[in-house]
Amino acid sequence: MLEDNYKQRGLRKKLVKILEKKGITDPRVLQAIGKVPRHVFFDNALLEHAYQDKAFPIGEGQTISQPYTVAFQTEKLEVKPGDKVLEIGTGSGYQACILLELGAQVYTIEYNKKLYEKAKSFLPRIGYKPYFYLGDGSKGLPAKAPFNKILVTAGAPVVPEALIHQLADNGVLVIPVGDREKQRMVRIRKKNGHLSKEEFDYFSFVPLLGEKGWTR
Ligand code: SAM
């Protein structure tokens, strides 16, 4: 259902309030969540789930991340207009839309062919145009590096070295790192070639697959 009526806009406002209560403070991130229609990523029969603060299956054993998780990762990424951003794990494409709303130039890579094809044909229909790639994002996207920001939206066993290399100076990488069940959100900054690392709350993502991720 591509329509976006007063009811859905009202539900989005409520969702923004919930996220504020949970500690999201960046007004630009909240505005982006208030703007991107999340219900269009759901089948008609599941519309009532679209504006609840929870993750939801999107097929192929994958999920559209919980809105709080999307907001948390986006806030930590400190996206500025014009930033060149790499998102690893396109999934539904919802997170890519949020990054585009923040004025970023978005490169998004997905490992699963069906999800890649679905997002690539669907996002432009609702007005969002990131650059889509099919491949193993655990190795980054060397052909298009460096990136000002890199966001990993699947749980990684370690921080892949390639992602650090592909980060521009003054760049920020946000990545959930841990075991298959739960991961700690990690932020790495690169400044004058030096790296600094911060750790935040625990989250539970589907696993990052591929060469530097988990084997199935
Ligand atoms: N960002 C997505 C959204 O907005 O809907 C949610 C991402 S979902 C939690 C994780 C995604 O990462 C899945 O679609 C999965 O197929 C993908 N993925 C897993 N390993 C990957 C890899 N090595 N490279 C690229 N994508 C990967």
PDB file of C-alpha atoms and ligand atoms in Angstrom:
ATOM      1  CA  MET A   1       0.000   0.000   0.000  1.00  0.00           C
ATOM      2  CA  LEU A   2       1.854   3.085  -1.229  1.00  0.00           C
ATOM      3  CA  GLU A   3      -0.725   5.565   0.041  1.00  0.00           C
ATOM      4  CA  ASP A   4       0.406   7.697   2.972  1.00  0.00           C
ATOM      5  CA  ASN A   5      -2.672   9.101   4.705  1.00  0.00           C
ATOM      6  CA  TYR A   6      -3.342  11.047   7.934  1.00  0.00           C
ATOM      7  CA  LYS A   7      -3.677   7.804   9.892  1.00  0.00           C
ATOM      8  CA  GLN A   8      -0.225   6.577   8.925  1.00  0.00           C
ATOM      9  CA  ARG A   9       1.290  10.014   9.470  1.00  0.00           C
ATOM     10  CA  GLY A  10      -0.297  10.054  12.928  1.00  0.00           C
ATOM     11  CA  LEU A  11       1.134   6.622  13.742  1.00  0.00           C
ATOM     12  CA  ARG A  12       4.579   7.843  12.642  1.00  0.00           C
ATOM     13  CA  LYS A  13       4.323  10.836  14.976  1.00  0.00           C
ATOM     14  CA  LYS A  14       3.545   8.437  17.826  1.00  0.00           C
ATOM     15  CA  LEU A  15       6.536   6.301  16.876  1.00  0.00           C
ATOM     16  CA  VAL A  16       8.778   9.387  16.966  1.00  0.00           C
ATOM     17  CA  LYS A  17       7.520  10.147  20.503  1.00  0.00           C
ATOM     18  CA  ILE A  18       8.302   6.564  21.572  1.00  0.00           C
ATOM     19  CA  LEU A  19      11.849   6.878  20.186  1.00  0.00           C
ATOM     20  CA  GLU A  20      12.337  10.212  21.980  1.00  0.00           C
ATOM     21  CA  LYS A  21      11.269   8.559  25.246  1.00  0.00           C
ATOM     22  CA  LYS A  22      13.784   5.775  24.624  1.00  0.00           C
ATOM     23  CA  GLY A  23      16.581   8.345  24.368  1.00  0.00           C
ATOM     24  CA  ILE A  24      16.924   9.357  20.713  1.00  0.00           C
ATOM     25  CA  THR A  25      17.614  13.103  20.747  1.00  0.00           C
ATOM     26  CA  ASP A  26      18.970  14.119  17.320  1.00  0.00           C
ATOM     27  CA  PRO A  27      16.126  16.181  15.798  1.00  0.00           C
ATOM     28  CA  ARG A  28      17.258  15.400  12.239  1.00  0.00           C
ATOM     29  CA  VAL A  29      17.093  11.654  12.890  1.00  0.00           C
ATOM     30  CA  LEU A  30      13.656  11.981  14.502  1.00  0.00           C
ATOM     31  CA  GLN A  31      12.475  14.084  11.572  1.00  0.00           C
ATOM     32  CA  ALA A  32      13.673  11.443   9.095  1.00  0.00           C
ATOM     33  CA  ILE A  33      11.831   8.683  11.002  1.00  0.00           C
ATOM     34  CA  GLY A  34       8.755  10.934  10.958  1.00  0.00           C
ATOM     35  CA  LYS A  35       9.066  11.352   7.211  1.00  0.00           C
ATOM     36  CA  VAL A  36       9.864   7.906   5.731  1.00  0.00           C
ATOM     37  CA  PRO A  37       6.698   5.775   5.347  1.00  0.00           C
ATOM     38  CA  ARG A  38       7.576   2.483   7.056  1.00  0.00           C
ATOM     39  CA  HIS A  39       4.204   0.864   6.269  1.00  0.00           C
ATOM     40  CA  VAL A  40       5.003   0.674   2.547  1.00  0.00           C
ATOM     41  CA  PHE A  41       7.597  -2.000   3.401  1.00  0.00           C
ATOM     42  CA  PHE A  42       4.854  -4.249   4.826  1.00  0.00           C
ATOM     43  CA  ASP A  43       2.202  -6.394   3.190  1.00  0.00           C
ATOM     44  CA  ASN A  44      -1.346  -5.046   3.536  1.00  0.00           C
ATOM     45  CA  ALA A  45      -2.295  -7.730   6.052  1.00  0.00           C
ATOM     46  CA  LEU A  46       0.568  -6.663   8.320  1.00  0.00           C
ATOM     47  CA  LEU A  47       0.073  -2.919   8.254  1.00  0.00           C
ATOM     48  CA  GLU A  48      -0.723  -2.627  11.951  1.00  0.00           C
ATOM     49  CA  HIS A  49       2.822  -3.806  12.712  1.00  0.00           C
ATOM     50  CA  ALA A  50       4.517  -1.084  10.669  1.00  0.00           C
ATOM     51  CA  TYR A  51       4.636   1.597  13.358  1.00  0.00           C
ATOM     52  CA  GLN A  52       5.308  -0.588  16.350  1.00  0.00           C
ATOM     53  CA  ASP A  53       8.826  -0.333  17.673  1.00  0.00           C
ATOM     54  CA  LYS A  54       9.865  -3.822  16.704  1.00  0.00           C
ATOM     55  CA  ALA A  55      11.830  -5.668  14.023  1.00  0.00           C
ATOM     56  CA  PHE A  56       9.799  -7.578  11.448  1.00  0.00           C
ATOM     57  CA  PRO A  57      10.465 -10.443   9.006  1.00  0.00           C
ATOM     58  CA  ILE A  58      10.954  -9.366   5.368  1.00  0.00           C
ATOM     59  CA  GLY A  59      11.457 -12.858   3.904  1.00  0.00           C
ATOM     60  CA  GLU A  60      14.649 -14.815   3.186  1.00  0.00           C
ATOM     61  CA  GLY A  61      15.080 -15.196   6.975  1.00  0.00           C
ATOM     62  CA  GLN A  62      15.915 -11.471   7.264  1.00  0.00           C
ATOM     63  CA  THR A  63      14.333  -8.541   9.075  1.00  0.00           C
ATOM     64  CA  ILE A  64      13.550  -4.858   8.749  1.00  0.00           C
ATOM     65  CA  SER A  65      15.345  -3.556  11.852  1.00  0.00           C
ATOM     66  CA  GLN A  66      13.452  -2.196  14.858  1.00  0.00           C
ATOM     67  CA  PRO A  67      12.866   1.574  14.464  1.00  0.00           C
ATOM     68  CA  TYR A  68      14.778   2.229  17.719  1.00  0.00           C
ATOM     69  CA  THR A  69      17.771   0.333  16.329  1.00  0.00           C
ATOM     70  CA  VAL A  70      17.628   2.273  13.054  1.00  0.00           C
ATOM     71  CA  ALA A  71      17.410   5.562  14.970  1.00  0.00           C
ATOM     72  CA  PHE A  72      20.212   4.579  17.388  1.00  0.00           C
ATOM     73  CA  GLN A  73      22.629   3.530  14.640  1.00  0.00           C
ATOM     74  CA  THR A  74      21.789   6.574  12.527  1.00  0.00           C
ATOM     75  CA  GLU A  75      22.299   8.936  15.460  1.00  0.00           C
ATOM     76  CA  LYS A  76      25.687   7.376  16.254  1.00  0.00           C
ATOM     77  CA  LEU A  77      26.741   7.701  12.603  1.00  0.00           C
ATOM     78  CA  GLU A  78      26.497  11.550  12.767  1.00  0.00           C
ATOM     79  CA  VAL A  79      25.464  11.868   9.118  1.00  0.00           C
ATOM     80  CA  LYS A  80      25.972  15.282   7.544  1.00  0.00           C
ATOM     81  CA  PRO A  81      24.419  16.413   4.249  1.00  0.00           C
ATOM     82  CA  GLY A  82      26.707  15.416   1.383  1.00  0.00           C
ATOM     83  CA  ASP A  83      28.382  12.566   3.316  1.00  0.00           C
ATOM     84  CA  LYS A  84      29.223   9.523   1.222  1.00  0.00           C
ATOM     85  CA  VAL A  85      27.760   6.644   3.230  1.00  0.00           C
ATOM     86  CA  LEU A  86      28.150   2.896   2.787  1.00  0.00           C
ATOM     87  CA  GLU A  87      25.359   0.777   4.272  1.00  0.00           C
ATOM     88  CA  ILE A  88      26.097  -2.941   4.579  1.00  0.00           C
ATOM     89  CA  GLY A  89      22.874  -4.989   4.580  1.00  0.00           C
ATOM     90  CA  THR A  90      20.268  -3.260   2.395  1.00  0.00           C
ATOM     91  CA  GLY A  91      17.501  -5.618   3.576  1.00  0.00           C
ATOM     92  CA  SER A  92      14.178  -3.867   2.973  1.00  0.00           C
ATOM     93  CA  GLY A  93      15.860  -0.567   2.085  1.00  0.00           C
ATOM     94  CA  TYR A  94      14.215   1.345   4.961  1.00  0.00           C
ATOM     95  CA  GLN A  95      17.500   2.356   6.599  1.00  0.00           C
ATOM     96  CA  ALA A  96      18.837   3.577   3.233  1.00  0.00           C
ATOM     97  CA  CYS A  97      15.780   5.870   2.945  1.00  0.00           C
ATOM     98  CA  ILE A  98      16.527   7.338   6.390  1.00  0.00           C
ATOM     99  CA  LEU A  99      20.138   8.033   5.351  1.00  0.00           C
ATOM    100  CA  LEU A 100      18.945   9.685   2.124  1.00  0.00           C
ATOM    101  CA  GLU A 101      16.555  11.890   4.122  1.00  0.00           C
ATOM    102  CA  LEU A 102      19.629  13.135   6.023  1.00  0.00           C
ATOM    103  CA  GLY A 103      21.137  14.326   2.753  1.00  0.00           C
ATOM    104  CA  ALA A 104      23.708  11.550   2.371  1.00  0.00           C
ATOM    105  CA  GLN A 105      24.883  10.011  -0.865  1.00  0.00           C
ATOM    106  CA  VAL A 106      24.084   6.367  -0.108  1.00  0.00           C
ATOM    107  CA  TYR A 107      25.824   3.209  -1.356  1.00  0.00           C
ATOM    108  CA  THR A 108      24.036   0.131  -0.076  1.00  0.00           C
ATOM    109  CA  ILE A 109      25.196  -3.457  -0.479  1.00  0.00           C
ATOM    110  CA  GLU A 110      23.181  -6.650   0.037  1.00  0.00           C
ATOM    111  CA  TYR A 111      24.320 -10.288  -0.001  1.00  0.00           C
ATOM    112  CA  ASN A 112      20.939 -11.858  -0.715  1.00  0.00           C
ATOM    113  CA  LYS A 113      19.995 -11.596  -4.395  1.00  0.00           C
ATOM    114  CA  LYS A 114      16.208 -11.602  -3.883  1.00  0.00           C
ATOM    115  CA  LEU A 115      16.350  -8.838  -1.291  1.00  0.00           C
ATOM    116  CA  TYR A 116      18.756  -6.831  -3.457  1.00  0.00           C
ATOM    117  CA  GLU A 117      16.429  -7.077  -6.460  1.00  0.00           C
ATOM    118  CA  LYS A 118      13.339  -6.254  -4.434  1.00  0.00           C
ATOM    119  CA  ALA A 119      14.861  -3.144  -2.828  1.00  0.00           C
ATOM    120  CA  LYS A 120      16.419  -2.022  -6.114  1.00  0.00           C
ATOM    121  CA  SER A 121      13.073  -2.012  -7.887  1.00  0.00           C
ATOM    122  CA  PHE A 122      10.979  -0.788  -4.945  1.00  0.00           C
ATOM    123  CA  LEU A 123      12.895   2.161  -3.476  1.00  0.00           C
ATOM    124  CA  PRO A 124      12.875   4.314  -6.637  1.00  0.00           C
ATOM    125  CA  ARG A 125       9.099   3.771  -6.837  1.00  0.00           C
ATOM    126  CA  ILE A 126       8.722   5.585  -3.512  1.00  0.00           C
ATOM    127  CA  GLY A 127      11.233   8.275  -4.476  1.00  0.00           C
ATOM    128  CA  TYR A 128      14.472   7.028  -2.862  1.00  0.00           C
ATOM    129  CA  LYS A 129      17.558   6.460  -5.004  1.00  0.00           C
ATOM    130  CA  PRO A 130      20.635   5.053  -3.322  1.00  0.00           C
ATOM    131  CA  TYR A 131      23.276   3.178  -5.369  1.00  0.00           C
ATOM    132  CA  PHE A 132      22.532  -0.548  -5.058  1.00  0.00           C
ATOM    133  CA  TYR A 133      25.156  -3.303  -5.014  1.00  0.00           C
ATOM    134  CA  LEU A 134      24.865  -7.070  -4.778  1.00  0.00           C
ATOM    135  CA  GLY A 135      27.789  -8.693  -3.006  1.00  0.00           C
ATOM    136  CA  ASP A 136      29.658  -9.483   0.172  1.00  0.00           C
ATOM    137  CA  GLY A 137      29.662  -6.283   2.218  1.00  0.00           C
ATOM    138  CA  SER A 138      31.899  -7.853   4.883  1.00  0.00           C
ATOM    139  CA  LYS A 139      34.673  -6.801   2.479  1.00  0.00           C
ATOM    140  CA  GLY A 140      33.180  -3.328   2.089  1.00  0.00           C
ATOM    141  CA  LEU A 141      32.917  -1.790  -1.365  1.00  0.00           C
ATOM    142  CA  PRO A 142      36.556  -1.095  -2.325  1.00  0.00           C
ATOM    143  CA  ALA A 143      35.701   0.162  -5.822  1.00  0.00           C
ATOM    144  CA  LYS A 144      33.795   3.126  -4.351  1.00  0.00           C
ATOM    145  CA  ALA A 145      35.897   3.823  -1.232  1.00  0.00           C
ATOM    146  CA  PRO A 146      36.658   5.951   0.710  1.00  0.00           C
ATOM    147  CA  PHE A 147      33.442   6.622   2.616  1.00  0.00           C
ATOM    148  CA  ASN A 148      32.779   9.324   5.201  1.00  0.00           C
ATOM    149  CA  LYS A 149      30.502   6.961   7.081  1.00  0.00           C
ATOM    150  CA  ILE A 150      30.037   3.181   7.101  1.00  0.00           C
ATOM    151  CA  LEU A 151      27.015   1.546   8.727  1.00  0.00           C
ATOM    152  CA  VAL A 152      26.771  -2.227   9.212  1.00  0.00           C
ATOM    153  CA  THR A 153      23.212  -3.445   9.812  1.00  0.00           C
ATOM    154  CA  ALA A 154      24.012  -7.125  10.507  1.00  0.00           C
ATOM    155  CA  GLY A 155      25.850  -8.608  13.498  1.00  0.00           C
ATOM    156  CA  ALA A 156      29.584  -9.119  12.892  1.00  0.00           C
ATOM    157  CA  PRO A 157      31.958 -11.492  14.721  1.00  0.00           C
ATOM    158  CA  VAL A 158      34.783  -8.920  14.456  1.00  0.00           C
ATOM    159  CA  VAL A 159      35.340  -5.491  12.871  1.00  0.00           C
ATOM    160  CA  PRO A 160      36.466  -6.315   9.302  1.00  0.00           C
ATOM    161  CA  GLU A 161      39.832  -4.629   8.579  1.00  0.00           C
ATOM    162  CA  ALA A 162      38.660  -3.718   5.070  1.00  0.00           C
ATOM    163  CA  LEU A 163      35.995  -1.408   6.520  1.00  0.00           C
ATOM    164  CA  ILE A 164      38.604   0.528   8.515  1.00  0.00           C
ATOM    165  CA  HIS A 165      40.711   0.899   5.352  1.00  0.00           C
ATOM    166  CA  GLN A 166      37.725   2.164   3.380  1.00  0.00           C
ATOM    167  CA  LEU A 167      36.884   4.846   5.953  1.00  0.00           C
ATOM    168  CA  ALA A 168      37.911   8.384   4.959  1.00  0.00           C
ATOM    169  CA  ASP A 169      39.787  10.618   7.387  1.00  0.00           C
ATOM    170  CA  ASN A 170      37.338  12.036   9.979  1.00  0.00           C
ATOM    171  CA  GLY A 171      35.188   9.041   9.091  1.00  0.00           C
ATOM    172  CA  VAL A 172      32.864   7.078  11.384  1.00  0.00           C
ATOM    173  CA  LEU A 173      32.054   3.353  11.329  1.00  0.00           C
ATOM    174  CA  VAL A 174      29.079   1.986  13.288  1.00  0.00           C
ATOM    175  CA  ILE A 175      28.920  -1.792  13.582  1.00  0.00           C
ATOM    176  CA  PRO A 176      27.298  -4.325  15.935  1.00  0.00           C
ATOM    177  CA  VAL A 177      29.994  -6.783  17.084  1.00  0.00           C
ATOM    178  CA  GLY A 178      29.545  -9.940  19.145  1.00  0.00           C
ATOM    179  CA  ASP A 179      28.307 -13.516  18.948  1.00  0.00           C
ATOM    180  CA  ARG A 180      25.379 -14.779  16.877  1.00  0.00           C
ATOM    181  CA  GLU A 181      22.813 -13.993  19.587  1.00  0.00           C
ATOM    182  CA  LYS A 182      23.782 -10.530  20.767  1.00  0.00           C
ATOM    183  CA  GLN A 183      26.161  -7.807  19.753  1.00  0.00           C
ATOM    184  CA  ARG A 184      27.517  -4.636  21.243  1.00  0.00           C
ATOM    185  CA  MET A 185      27.167  -1.464  19.159  1.00  0.00           C
ATOM    186  CA  VAL A 186      30.645  -0.197  18.373  1.00  0.00           C
ATOM    187  CA  ARG A 187      31.649   3.167  16.927  1.00  0.00           C
ATOM    188  CA  ILE A 188      35.082   3.656  15.408  1.00  0.00           C
ATOM    189  CA  ARG A 189      36.408   7.067  14.391  1.00  0.00           C
ATOM    190  CA  LYS A 190      39.386   7.743  12.178  1.00  0.00           C
ATOM    191  CA  LYS A 191      41.156  11.060  12.781  1.00  0.00           C
ATOM    192  CA  ASN A 192      44.508  11.910  11.177  1.00  0.00           C
ATOM    193  CA  GLY A 193      44.966   8.197  10.612  1.00  0.00           C
ATOM    194  CA  HIS A 194      44.363   7.406  14.330  1.00  0.00           C
ATOM    195  CA  LEU A 195      41.490   5.183  15.411  1.00  0.00           C
ATOM    196  CA  SER A 196      39.316   5.565  18.502  1.00  0.00           C
ATOM    197  CA  LYS A 197      36.665   3.113  19.639  1.00  0.00           C
ATOM    198  CA  GLU A 198      33.494   3.551  21.725  1.00  0.00           C
ATOM    199  CA  GLU A 199      31.102   0.832  22.885  1.00  0.00           C
ATOM    200  CA  PHE A 200      27.375   1.220  23.503  1.00  0.00           C
ATOM    201  CA  ASP A 201      24.371  -1.000  24.324  1.00  0.00           C
ATOM    202  CA  TYR A 202      23.717  -4.587  23.266  1.00  0.00           C
ATOM    203  CA  PHE A 203      21.474  -5.362  20.297  1.00  0.00           C
ATOM    204  CA  SER A 204      20.394  -8.493  18.483  1.00  0.00           C
ATOM    205  CA  PHE A 205      20.954  -8.513  14.723  1.00  0.00           C
ATOM    206  CA  VAL A 206      20.780 -11.239  12.097  1.00  0.00           C
ATOM    207  CA  PRO A 207      24.330 -12.401  11.339  1.00  0.00           C
ATOM    208  CA  LEU A 208      26.670 -10.683   8.908  1.00  0.00           C
ATOM    209  CA  LEU A 209      27.571 -13.430   6.433  1.00  0.00           C
ATOM    210  CA  GLY A 210      30.428 -13.618   3.950  1.00  0.00           C
ATOM    211  CA  GLU A 211      34.192 -13.827   4.039  1.00  0.00           C
ATOM    212  CA  LYS A 212      34.706 -11.634   7.117  1.00  0.00           C
ATOM    213  CA  GLY A 213      31.353 -12.503   8.672  1.00  0.00           C
ATOM    214  CA  TRP A 214      29.786 -15.757   9.892  1.00  0.00           C
ATOM    215  CA  THR A 215      29.652 -18.887   7.830  1.00  0.00           C
ATOM    216  CA  ARG A 216      26.055 -20.079   7.547  1.00  0.00           C
TER     217      ARG A 216
HETATM  218  N1  SAM B   1      19.132  -2.252   6.845  1.00  0.00           N
HETATM  219  C1  SAM B   1      18.025  -3.171   6.651  1.00  0.00           C
HETATM  220  C2  SAM B   1      16.708  -2.481   6.545  1.00  0.00           C
HETATM  221  O1  SAM B   1      16.656  -1.253   6.661  1.00  0.00           O
HETATM  222  O2  SAM B   1      15.719  -3.187   6.312  1.00  0.00           O
HETATM  223  C3  SAM B   1      17.981  -4.247   7.701  1.00  0.00           C
HETATM  224  C4  SAM B   1      19.092  -5.165   7.541  1.00  0.00           C
HETATM  225  S1  SAM B   1      18.841  -6.818   8.101  1.00  0.00           S
HETATM  226  C5  SAM B   1      18.798  -6.622   9.829  1.00  0.00           C
HETATM  227  C6  SAM B   1      20.483  -7.435   7.716  1.00  0.00           C
HETATM  228  C7  SAM B   1      20.751  -7.578   6.232  1.00  0.00           C
HETATM  229  O3  SAM B   1      22.141  -7.827   6.037  1.00  0.00           O
HETATM  230  C8  SAM B   1      20.023  -8.742   5.594  1.00  0.00           C
HETATM  231  O4  SAM B   1      19.259  -8.293   4.515  1.00  0.00           O
HETATM  232  C9  SAM B   1      21.142  -9.676   5.137  1.00  0.00           C
HETATM  233  O5  SAM B   1      20.834 -10.390   3.952  1.00  0.00           O
HETATM  234  C10 SAM B   1      22.273  -8.696   4.933  1.00  0.00           C
HETATM  235  N2  SAM B   1      23.619  -9.255   4.960  1.00  0.00           N
HETATM  236  C11 SAM B   1      24.120 -10.259   5.725  1.00  0.00           C
HETATM  237  N3  SAM B   1      25.430 -10.464   5.449  1.00  0.00           N
HETATM  238  C12 SAM B   1      25.774  -9.573   4.485  1.00  0.00           C
HETATM  239  C13 SAM B   1      26.982  -9.275   3.764  1.00  0.00           C
HETATM  240  N4  SAM B   1      28.111  -9.950   3.986  1.00  0.00           N
HETATM  241  N5  SAM B   1      26.951  -8.290   2.843  1.00  0.00           N
HETATM  242  C14 SAM B   1      25.816  -7.582   2.599  1.00  0.00           C
HETATM  243  N6  SAM B   1      24.641  -7.812   3.243  1.00  0.00           N
HETATM  244  C15 SAM B   1      24.630  -8.796   4.179  1.00  0.00           C
END
